[in-house]
Amino acid sequence: MALRPMDDAVFFFIISLLLLFPSPSVSDSATQFCSAERGSRVESCGVLPSSSSTRILIKGGTVVNAHHQQLADVYVEDGIIVAVQPNIKVGDEVTVLDATGKFVMPGGIDPHTHLAMEFMGTETIDDFFSGQAAALAGGTTMHIDFVIPVNGNLVAGFEAYENKSRNSCMDYGFHMAITKWDDGVSKDMEIMVKEKGINSFKFFLAYKGSLMVTDDLLLEGLKRCKSLGALAMVHAENGDAVFEGQKRMIELGITGPEGHALSRPPVLEGEATARAIRLARFVNTPLYVVHVMSVDAMDEIAKARKAGQKVIGEPVVSGLILDDHWLWDPDFAIASKYVMSPPIRSIGHGKALQDALSTGILQLVGTDHCTFNSTQKALGLDDFRKIPNGVNGLEERMHLIWDTMVGSGQISATDFVRITSTECAKIFNIYPRKGAILPGSDADIIILNPNSSYEISSKSHHSRSDTNVYEGRRGMGKVEVTIAGGRIVWENDELKVVPGSGKYVEMPPFSYLFEGIEKSDANYLSSLRAPVKRVRSEST
């Protein structure tokens, strides 16, 4: 059932009456969720039953929402937060979690993932079970994945992703990519919005010859998004110029991973970002720029927002944390794992993006989790154009952002909740069901210990990939407990996940970003002072 915009009191009344479905049995096909070939050996970890208790009391923690933090207990029953207040008294048969000295926060929401995605002649190594299991271990309790149409057909694409997500173990939603344009696509967009719970459509300005769209298609898509109350999203790189840059690198004999970054410099990301922003302004519809990786793109977003345009900028963890020196590593296996698009940039871009995030120029953090193992990356051993693009991040995002942004004093704990959970829920119109610890909200909760340390390793992560772009990184601030849908799914470094227990979350159209659009359209029309009535003279 889609959550339609309604009065908060009505929302809380209805949602409090709902009971979560019982956990389905564990399927054999999903028990190897973190299998990964590592050299000559295969490692795997099994699925543990989730906590059977439907009642949980989290005692003594600091409850953090995007707008406020307080010392309080949190009581959960049947997958819903029932009460948030000090000194809650409960009876028997309640699981009690001591959060003294720790932060109790909404589970993370990752707005940008690619699970079980067919791309560049292969398929991402993480599917909807392994990727979600990794997410839960890292404190993310919902993600929004991108449905890729089948030969341009939206309905066929949606059905394919419904099948891909059958073994989901946490809540998820869908964006939809648009890769061609005709009357059928326009009609199917309406079906997606009104019947399938999709309120966002992505347009690739890169990947010439496969996913890329031209400006005329983008304009049609922007107009259709506006009429449906759906958010237009863009992958902003100039695909024609990238294609030329790739040819230039090959002609120069640069075939390794460094050629990937050199062929698509920041200026091409900045140009495409500026172009998309101006076209969205021409149509007067909100725009969401995914994976902002450069100062060039960030500057364009900053200028547009300062001028009053509704533009959302989404940096991803890799762009905030890493720099491009790895792409020049002499070991192809190391260098190739950092290939993604837009590329990870040179030193300086990441810190500038962090500053923009801390000051509100950029609004939320995703991952663009799109994982390929070392065997798949080796498809481009002699030609960087054939290296599957993508890096990991679903499991690491919350830890890295806490340590990098909160640990350094750049943002507060409330800001952390905003950029990792609440703002995403608001943009995609599922707040306060998601992104908040409030009575009536879904019980998607993490307990984070700021004094506990973590270390990232491909040997212990829960992705199926045999590599990790954050290998060896250590930090402070560890998610010790994850509760998803009222179930304890991560505790004592143990996953307790149930395939099929995740829910598809429908996202209604016309989020807060559309407020005032009709008014500004009316003001524009009234300002035209046209058409002018002219009298033809006899001499004309």
Coordinates of C-alpha atoms in Angstrom, one line a residue:
M1 CA 0.0 0.0 0.0
A2 CA 1.4 3.4 -0.9
L3 CA 1.8 5.9 1.8
R4 CA -0.1 8.9 0.5
P5 CA 0.4 12.4 1.9
M6 CA -1.9 12.8 4.9
D7 CA -2.1 14.5 8.3
D8 CA 0.5 13.1 10.7
A9 CA -2.1 12.1 13.2
V10 CA -4.0 10.1 10.6
F11 CA -0.8 8.5 9.5
F12 CA 0.2 7.5 13.0
F13 CA -3.3 6.1 13.7
I14 CA -3.3 3.9 10.6
I15 CA 0.2 2.8 10.8
S16 CA -0.1 1.8 14.5
L17 CA -2.9 -0.7 13.5
L18 CA -0.7 -2.5 11.0
L19 CA 1.1 -5.8 12.0
L20 CA 4.2 -6.9 10.2
F21 CA 3.9 -10.2 8.3
P22 CA 5.5 -13.3 9.8
S23 CA 9.0 -14.2 8.7
P24 CA 9.1 -16.6 5.8
S25 CA 11.3 -19.7 5.9
V26 CA 14.9 -19.4 4.7
S27 CA 15.3 -20.6 1.1
D28 CA 18.3 -22.8 0.3
S29 CA 19.4 -20.5 -2.6
A30 CA 19.9 -17.6 -0.2
T31 CA 22.0 -19.3 2.5
Q32 CA 25.2 -18.5 0.8
F33 CA 24.6 -14.8 0.8
C34 CA 28.2 -13.8 1.4
S35 CA 29.9 -16.4 -0.6
A36 CA 32.9 -15.0 -2.5
E37 CA 35.6 -16.6 -4.4
R38 CA 38.9 -15.5 -2.8
G39 CA 41.7 -17.0 -4.8
S40 CA 41.3 -20.8 -4.8
R41 CA 39.0 -21.0 -1.8
V42 CA 35.3 -20.3 -1.3
E43 CA 34.1 -18.6 1.9
S44 CA 30.5 -18.4 2.9
C45 CA 28.4 -17.6 5.9
G46 CA 25.0 -18.9 6.6
V47 CA 21.7 -17.3 7.5
L48 CA 20.7 -17.1 11.1
P49 CA 17.0 -16.9 12.3
S50 CA 16.0 -13.4 13.2
S51 CA 14.9 -12.5 16.7
S52 CA 11.5 -13.9 17.4
S53 CA 10.5 -11.2 19.8
T54 CA 8.1 -8.6 18.4
R55 CA 8.6 -6.3 21.5
I56 CA 11.9 -4.5 22.0
L57 CA 12.8 -1.8 24.6
I58 CA 16.0 0.3 23.9
K59 CA 17.0 1.8 27.2
G60 CA 19.1 4.7 28.2
G61 CA 20.4 5.9 24.8
T62 CA 20.6 9.3 23.2
V63 CA 17.8 9.3 20.6
V64 CA 18.8 11.3 17.6
N65 CA 16.5 12.7 15.0
A66 CA 17.3 15.2 12.3
H67 CA 15.6 17.9 14.3
H68 CA 16.4 17.0 17.9
Q69 CA 18.2 14.7 20.2
Q70 CA 17.3 13.6 23.7
L71 CA 18.0 11.0 26.4
A72 CA 15.0 8.6 26.1
D73 CA 13.9 5.0 25.9
V74 CA 12.4 3.6 22.7
Y75 CA 9.7 1.0 22.8
V76 CA 9.0 -1.1 19.7
E77 CA 6.1 -3.5 19.2
D78 CA 5.1 -5.4 16.0
G79 CA 7.5 -3.5 13.8
I80 CA 6.4 -0.1 14.8
I81 CA 7.8 2.5 17.2
V82 CA 5.2 2.9 20.0
A83 CA 6.8 5.3 22.4
V84 CA 9.9 7.5 22.7
Q85 CA 10.2 8.9 26.3
P86 CA 12.3 8.6 29.4
N87 CA 11.9 5.6 31.8
I88 CA 9.5 3.5 29.9
K89 CA 8.2 0.6 32.0
V90 CA 7.4 -2.7 30.3
G91 CA 6.2 -6.2 31.3
D92 CA 7.7 -9.6 30.5
E93 CA 8.5 -11.0 27.1
V94 CA 10.2 -7.9 26.0
T95 CA 13.8 -7.9 24.6
V96 CA 15.7 -5.1 26.4
L97 CA 18.8 -3.5 24.8
D98 CA 21.0 -1.3 26.9
A99 CA 22.0 1.8 24.9
T100 CA 23.7 3.7 27.7
G101 CA 26.4 6.0 26.3
K102 CA 25.3 5.3 22.8
F103 CA 23.3 6.9 20.0
V104 CA 19.9 5.5 18.9
M105 CA 19.1 6.7 15.4
P106 CA 16.9 5.9 12.4
G107 CA 18.4 3.3 10.2
G108 CA 20.2 4.6 7.1
I109 CA 18.5 5.0 3.8
D110 CA 20.7 4.7 0.7
P111 CA 19.2 6.5 -2.2
H112 CA 21.5 5.1 -4.8
T113 CA 22.3 1.4 -5.4
H114 CA 22.5 -1.1 -8.2
L115 CA 21.9 -4.7 -7.1
A116 CA 21.6 -7.6 -9.6
M117 CA 22.2 -5.1 -12.4
E118 CA 23.2 -6.3 -15.9
F119 CA 25.8 -3.9 -17.1
M120 CA 28.8 -3.9 -19.5
G121 CA 28.4 -7.6 -20.4
T122 CA 28.1 -8.9 -16.9
E123 CA 26.0 -8.6 -13.7
T124 CA 26.8 -7.0 -10.4
I125 CA 28.1 -9.6 -7.9
D126 CA 25.7 -8.4 -5.1
D127 CA 22.0 -9.3 -5.5
F128 CA 19.1 -8.1 -3.5
F129 CA 19.9 -10.5 -0.7
S130 CA 23.7 -10.2 -0.4
G131 CA 23.7 -6.5 -0.9
Q132 CA 21.0 -6.0 1.7
A133 CA 22.6 -8.3 4.2
A134 CA 25.8 -6.1 3.8
A135 CA 23.7 -3.0 4.3
L136 CA 22.1 -4.2 7.5
A137 CA 25.5 -5.1 8.9
G138 CA 26.5 -1.5 8.3
G139 CA 23.3 0.1 9.7
T140 CA 21.4 0.8 6.5
T141 CA 17.8 -0.5 6.7
M142 CA 16.4 0.7 3.4
H143 CA 17.8 1.4 -0.1
I144 CA 16.4 2.7 -3.4
D145 CA 17.6 0.7 -6.4
F146 CA 17.4 1.7 -10.1
V147 CA 15.1 -0.4 -12.4
I148 CA 16.7 -0.6 -15.9
P149 CA 14.0 -1.1 -18.6
V150 CA 14.1 -4.2 -20.8
N151 CA 14.8 -2.9 -24.3
G152 CA 13.4 0.4 -23.2
N153 CA 10.2 -1.1 -21.8
L154 CA 9.4 0.1 -18.4
V155 CA 6.8 -2.5 -17.4
A156 CA 9.1 -5.3 -18.4
G157 CA 11.9 -3.8 -16.5
F158 CA 9.7 -3.4 -13.4
E159 CA 8.6 -7.0 -13.6
A160 CA 12.2 -8.2 -14.0
Y161 CA 13.2 -6.3 -10.8
E162 CA 10.2 -7.6 -8.9
N163 CA 11.7 -11.0 -9.6
K164 CA 15.2 -10.0 -8.7
S165 CA 14.1 -8.7 -5.3
R166 CA 12.1 -11.8 -4.1
N167 CA 14.8 -12.7 -1.5
S168 CA 15.1 -9.2 -0.1
C169 CA 15.8 -9.1 3.6
M170 CA 15.1 -5.4 4.2
D171 CA 12.9 -2.7 2.9
Y172 CA 13.6 -1.2 -0.5
G173 CA 12.1 1.1 -3.2
F174 CA 12.7 1.7 -6.9
H175 CA 13.7 4.5 -9.1
M176 CA 13.2 3.9 -12.9
A177 CA 15.7 4.7 -15.7
I178 CA 14.4 6.1 -19.0
T179 CA 16.6 5.0 -21.9
K180 CA 14.3 5.9 -24.9
W181 CA 11.2 8.0 -25.7
D182 CA 7.9 7.3 -27.4
D183 CA 4.2 7.4 -26.5
G184 CA 4.5 4.0 -24.8
V185 CA 7.2 5.2 -22.5
S186 CA 5.2 8.3 -21.6
K187 CA 2.1 6.1 -20.7
D188 CA 4.2 3.6 -18.8
M189 CA 5.7 6.4 -16.7
E190 CA 2.1 7.2 -15.5
I191 CA 1.6 3.5 -14.6
M192 CA 4.9 3.5 -12.7
V193 CA 3.8 6.5 -10.6
K194 CA 0.1 5.7 -10.1
E195 CA 0.2 2.0 -9.8
K196 CA 3.8 0.9 -8.9
G197 CA 4.9 3.4 -6.3
I198 CA 7.8 4.9 -8.3
N199 CA 8.2 8.7 -8.0
S200 CA 11.6 9.3 -9.6
F201 CA 13.0 8.7 -13.1
K202 CA 16.7 8.7 -14.0
F203 CA 18.2 10.0 -17.2
F204 CA 21.8 9.0 -18.2
L205 CA 23.7 11.8 -20.0
A206 CA 26.6 9.3 -20.3
Y207 CA 27.2 5.8 -21.7
K208 CA 26.8 6.6 -25.4
G209 CA 25.3 3.8 -27.4
S210 CA 23.6 2.1 -24.4
L211 CA 21.9 4.1 -21.7
M212 CA 22.6 7.7 -22.8
V213 CA 19.8 10.0 -23.7
T214 CA 19.9 13.1 -25.9
D215 CA 18.7 16.6 -24.9
D216 CA 15.4 16.3 -26.8
L217 CA 14.6 13.1 -24.9
L218 CA 15.7 14.7 -21.6
L219 CA 13.3 17.6 -22.3
E220 CA 10.4 15.3 -22.9
G221 CA 11.2 13.3 -19.8
L222 CA 11.5 16.5 -17.6
K223 CA 8.1 17.6 -18.8
R224 CA 6.5 14.2 -18.1
C225 CA 8.1 14.1 -14.7
K226 CA 6.7 17.5 -13.8
S227 CA 3.2 16.5 -14.9
L228 CA 3.3 13.3 -12.8
G229 CA 4.9 14.9 -9.7
A230 CA 7.9 12.6 -10.2
L231 CA 11.5 13.7 -9.5
A232 CA 13.8 13.8 -12.5
M233 CA 17.3 12.5 -11.8
V234 CA 20.4 12.8 -14.0
H235 CA 23.7 11.0 -14.3
A236 CA 25.6 14.1 -15.4
E237 CA 28.5 13.6 -17.8
N238 CA 28.7 14.7 -21.4
G239 CA 28.5 11.3 -23.1
D240 CA 29.6 12.5 -26.5
A241 CA 32.7 14.2 -25.1
V242 CA 33.5 11.2 -22.9
F243 CA 33.4 9.0 -26.1
E244 CA 35.8 11.4 -27.8
G245 CA 38.0 11.3 -24.6
Q246 CA 38.1 7.5 -24.7
K247 CA 39.2 7.5 -28.3
R248 CA 41.9 10.0 -27.5
M249 CA 43.3 7.9 -24.7
I250 CA 43.4 4.8 -26.8
E251 CA 45.2 6.7 -29.6
L252 CA 47.8 7.8 -27.0
G253 CA 48.3 4.1 -25.9
I254 CA 46.7 4.7 -22.5
T255 CA 44.7 1.5 -22.0
G256 CA 44.9 1.0 -18.3
P257 CA 42.5 2.2 -15.5
E258 CA 44.0 5.6 -15.4
G259 CA 42.7 6.1 -18.9
H260 CA 39.2 5.9 -17.5
A261 CA 39.7 9.0 -15.3
L262 CA 41.6 10.9 -18.0
S263 CA 38.9 10.3 -20.6
R264 CA 36.1 11.9 -18.5
P265 CA 37.6 14.9 -16.6
P266 CA 35.6 17.1 -14.1
V267 CA 34.9 19.7 -16.8
L268 CA 32.6 17.1 -18.6
E269 CA 30.7 16.5 -15.3
G270 CA 30.4 20.2 -14.8
E271 CA 29.1 20.8 -18.3
A272 CA 26.4 18.1 -18.1
T273 CA 25.3 19.2 -14.6
A274 CA 25.0 22.8 -15.8
R275 CA 23.0 21.7 -18.9
A276 CA 20.6 19.5 -17.0
I277 CA 20.1 22.3 -14.4
R278 CA 19.3 24.8 -17.1
L279 CA 16.9 22.5 -18.9
A280 CA 15.1 21.7 -15.6
R281 CA 14.8 25.4 -15.0
F282 CA 13.4 25.9 -18.5
V283 CA 10.7 23.3 -17.7
N284 CA 10.4 24.5 -14.1
T285 CA 10.7 21.1 -12.4
P286 CA 12.9 19.9 -9.6
L287 CA 16.1 18.1 -10.4
Y288 CA 18.2 15.5 -8.5
V289 CA 21.9 15.2 -9.6
V290 CA 23.2 11.7 -8.6
H291 CA 26.8 10.9 -7.5
V292 CA 28.2 14.4 -7.5
M293 CA 32.0 13.7 -7.8
S294 CA 33.6 17.0 -8.6
V295 CA 33.9 20.7 -7.6
D296 CA 32.8 21.5 -11.1
A297 CA 29.4 19.8 -10.7
M298 CA 29.1 21.0 -7.1
D299 CA 29.6 24.7 -8.1
E300 CA 26.8 24.4 -10.7
I301 CA 24.4 23.1 -8.0
A302 CA 25.5 25.8 -5.6
K303 CA 24.8 28.5 -8.1
A304 CA 21.4 27.1 -9.0
R305 CA 20.3 26.7 -5.4
K306 CA 21.4 30.2 -4.6
A307 CA 19.2 31.5 -7.4
G308 CA 16.3 29.6 -5.9
Q309 CA 16.1 26.6 -8.2
K310 CA 15.1 23.3 -6.7
V311 CA 18.1 21.1 -7.3
I312 CA 19.3 18.3 -5.0
G313 CA 22.9 17.2 -5.0
E314 CA 23.9 13.7 -3.9
P315 CA 27.6 13.0 -3.3
V316 CA 28.5 9.4 -2.7
V317 CA 30.9 7.9 -0.1
S318 CA 33.7 7.1 -2.6
G319 CA 33.7 10.7 -3.9
L320 CA 33.8 12.1 -0.3
I321 CA 36.5 9.7 1.1
L322 CA 38.8 8.6 -1.8
D323 CA 41.1 10.2 -4.3
D324 CA 42.2 9.0 -7.7
H325 CA 45.8 8.0 -7.0
W326 CA 44.8 4.3 -6.8
L327 CA 44.0 4.4 -10.5
W328 CA 47.7 4.8 -11.2
D329 CA 48.7 1.7 -9.2
P330 CA 50.9 -0.6 -11.2
D331 CA 48.8 -3.6 -10.1
F332 CA 45.8 -3.8 -12.5
A333 CA 43.8 -5.7 -9.9
I334 CA 44.1 -2.9 -7.4
A335 CA 43.7 0.0 -9.9
S336 CA 40.7 -1.5 -11.7
K337 CA 38.6 -1.9 -8.5
Y338 CA 38.4 1.9 -8.3
V339 CA 36.9 2.4 -11.7
M340 CA 33.5 4.0 -11.5
S341 CA 31.6 6.8 -13.4
P342 CA 31.9 9.7 -12.9
P343 CA 35.5 8.8 -11.8
I344 CA 36.9 9.2 -8.3
R345 CA 38.7 12.6 -8.6
S346 CA 42.0 14.0 -7.6
I347 CA 42.9 15.3 -4.1
G348 CA 40.9 18.3 -3.2
H349 CA 37.6 17.4 -4.7
G350 CA 36.6 15.2 -1.8
K351 CA 37.2 17.8 0.9
A352 CA 35.3 20.4 -1.2
L353 CA 32.3 18.0 -1.4
Q354 CA 32.5 17.4 2.4
D355 CA 32.4 21.1 2.9
A356 CA 29.4 21.4 0.6
L357 CA 27.6 18.7 2.5
S358 CA 28.3 20.3 5.8
T359 CA 26.9 23.6 4.7
G360 CA 23.8 22.3 2.9
I361 CA 24.9 22.9 -0.7
L362 CA 24.6 19.1 -1.1
Q363 CA 21.8 17.4 0.8
L364 CA 22.3 13.6 1.3
V365 CA 24.8 10.8 0.9
G366 CA 24.4 7.7 -1.3
T367 CA 26.8 5.0 -2.4
D368 CA 26.2 4.0 -6.0
H369 CA 26.9 0.5 -4.7
C370 CA 27.6 -1.4 -7.9
T371 CA 30.0 -4.2 -7.2
F372 CA 32.0 -6.4 -9.5
N373 CA 34.7 -8.9 -8.4
S374 CA 38.3 -9.0 -9.6
T375 CA 37.4 -11.5 -12.3
Q376 CA 34.8 -9.2 -13.7
K377 CA 37.0 -6.2 -13.5
A378 CA 39.7 -8.1 -15.5
L379 CA 37.4 -8.0 -18.5
G380 CA 39.1 -4.7 -19.2
L381 CA 42.6 -5.8 -18.7
D382 CA 43.8 -4.5 -22.1
D383 CA 41.1 -1.8 -22.5
F384 CA 39.8 0.4 -19.7
R385 CA 36.6 0.9 -21.7
K386 CA 35.7 -2.7 -20.9
I387 CA 36.2 -2.5 -17.1
P388 CA 32.8 -2.8 -15.5
N389 CA 32.1 0.5 -13.7
G390 CA 31.3 0.4 -10.0
V391 CA 32.5 0.2 -6.4
N392 CA 31.1 -1.0 -3.1
G393 CA 29.7 1.1 -0.2
L394 CA 26.4 -0.2 1.2
E395 CA 28.0 -1.7 4.3
E396 CA 30.6 1.0 4.8
R397 CA 28.6 4.2 4.2
M398 CA 27.3 4.9 7.8
H399 CA 30.6 4.1 9.5
L400 CA 32.7 6.2 7.1
I401 CA 30.4 9.2 7.1
W402 CA 30.2 9.2 10.9
D403 CA 34.0 9.0 11.3
T404 CA 34.8 11.4 8.5
M405 CA 32.1 14.0 9.1
V406 CA 31.0 13.8 12.7
G407 CA 34.3 12.6 14.1
S408 CA 36.1 15.5 12.6
G409 CA 33.5 18.0 13.9
Q410 CA 32.3 19.0 10.4
I411 CA 28.7 18.0 11.3
S412 CA 26.6 17.1 14.3
A413 CA 24.9 13.9 15.2
T414 CA 21.6 15.4 14.1
D415 CA 23.1 16.4 10.8
F416 CA 24.4 12.8 10.4
V417 CA 20.8 11.5 10.7
R418 CA 19.6 14.1 8.2
I419 CA 22.1 13.3 5.5
T420 CA 22.1 9.5 5.9
S421 CA 18.3 9.0 6.4
T422 CA 15.8 11.7 7.0
E423 CA 16.4 13.9 4.0
C424 CA 16.2 10.9 1.7
A425 CA 12.9 9.9 3.3
K426 CA 11.6 13.5 2.7
I427 CA 12.8 13.8 -0.8
F428 CA 11.1 10.5 -1.8
N429 CA 8.0 11.2 0.2
I430 CA 8.1 8.4 2.8
Y431 CA 8.7 10.6 5.9
P432 CA 7.9 10.1 8.8
R433 CA 7.2 6.4 8.1
K434 CA 11.0 6.2 7.4
G435 CA 13.8 8.4 8.5
A436 CA 12.6 9.1 12.0
I437 CA 12.4 7.7 15.5
L438 CA 8.9 8.8 16.3
P439 CA 5.7 7.1 17.6
G440 CA 4.1 5.5 14.5
S441 CA 7.3 5.3 12.4
D442 CA 8.7 2.0 11.2
A443 CA 11.0 0.4 13.6
D444 CA 14.2 0.7 11.5
I445 CA 16.7 1.7 14.2
I446 CA 20.4 1.5 14.8
I447 CA 22.5 1.7 18.0
L448 CA 25.8 3.4 17.3
N449 CA 28.6 3.3 19.8
P450 CA 30.8 6.4 19.2
N451 CA 33.6 4.9 21.3
S452 CA 33.8 1.6 19.4
S453 CA 36.2 1.1 16.5
Y454 CA 35.9 -0.6 13.2
E455 CA 38.2 -1.9 10.5
I456 CA 37.1 -2.5 6.9
S457 CA 38.3 -5.7 5.1
S458 CA 37.2 -7.8 2.2
K459 CA 37.8 -10.8 4.4
S460 CA 35.1 -9.8 6.8
H461 CA 32.7 -7.7 4.9
H462 CA 29.3 -9.2 3.8
S463 CA 29.3 -8.3 0.1
R464 CA 30.0 -11.1 -2.3
S465 CA 32.9 -9.2 -3.8
D466 CA 36.4 -10.3 -3.2
T467 CA 37.6 -6.7 -3.1
N468 CA 36.8 -3.5 -1.1
V469 CA 37.8 0.0 -2.1
Y470 CA 38.1 0.9 1.6
E471 CA 40.3 -2.0 2.4
G472 CA 42.2 -1.5 5.7
R473 CA 40.5 1.7 6.7
R474 CA 39.9 2.1 10.4
G475 CA 37.7 4.5 12.3
M476 CA 35.6 5.3 15.3
G477 CA 31.9 5.0 15.6
K478 CA 30.5 1.5 15.1
V479 CA 26.9 0.3 14.5
E480 CA 26.5 -2.4 17.2
V481 CA 22.8 -3.2 16.7
T482 CA 20.5 -2.9 13.6
I483 CA 16.8 -3.3 13.9
A484 CA 14.9 -3.6 10.6
G485 CA 11.1 -3.9 10.6
G486 CA 11.1 -4.5 14.4
R487 CA 13.6 -7.4 14.1
I488 CA 17.1 -7.4 15.5
V489 CA 19.1 -8.3 12.4
W490 CA 22.6 -7.3 13.5
E491 CA 24.0 -7.8 17.0
N492 CA 27.3 -8.9 18.5
D493 CA 28.8 -8.9 15.0
E494 CA 26.2 -11.5 13.9
L495 CA 23.7 -11.2 11.0
K496 CA 20.3 -12.6 11.6
V497 CA 18.6 -12.1 8.3
V498 CA 15.5 -13.8 6.7
P499 CA 15.3 -13.9 2.9
G500 CA 11.9 -12.6 1.7
S501 CA 11.3 -10.5 4.9
G502 CA 12.0 -7.2 3.1
K503 CA 9.1 -5.1 1.9
Y504 CA 8.7 -3.1 -1.2
V505 CA 8.0 0.5 -0.2
E506 CA 5.8 2.5 -2.5
M507 CA 6.7 6.1 -2.8
P508 CA 3.9 8.6 -3.7
P509 CA 4.4 11.5 -6.1
F510 CA 4.5 15.3 -5.4
S511 CA 7.0 15.5 -2.6
Y512 CA 7.8 18.8 -0.8
L513 CA 10.1 19.7 -3.8
F514 CA 6.9 20.4 -5.9
E515 CA 5.5 22.9 -3.5
G516 CA 5.2 26.2 -5.2
I517 CA 5.7 24.9 -8.7
E518 CA 2.2 25.8 -9.9
K519 CA 2.5 29.3 -8.3
S520 CA 5.8 30.0 -10.1
D521 CA 4.3 28.7 -13.4
A522 CA 1.4 31.1 -13.0
N523 CA 3.7 34.0 -12.2
Y524 CA 5.8 33.2 -15.2
L525 CA 2.7 33.2 -17.5
S526 CA 1.5 36.5 -16.1
S527 CA 4.9 38.1 -16.6
L528 CA 5.1 37.3 -20.3
R529 CA 3.1 40.3 -21.5
A530 CA 2.5 38.3 -24.7
P531 CA 1.2 37.7 -27.3
V532 CA 1.2 41.3 -28.4
K533 CA -1.7 42.3 -30.6
R534 CA -0.3 44.0 -33.7
V535 CA -2.1 45.9 -36.5
R536 CA -0.9 45.3 -40.0
S537 CA -0.2 48.5 -41.9
E538 CA -1.4 48.8 -45.5
S539 CA 2.3 49.0 -46.6
T540 CA 3.2 45.6 -45.1

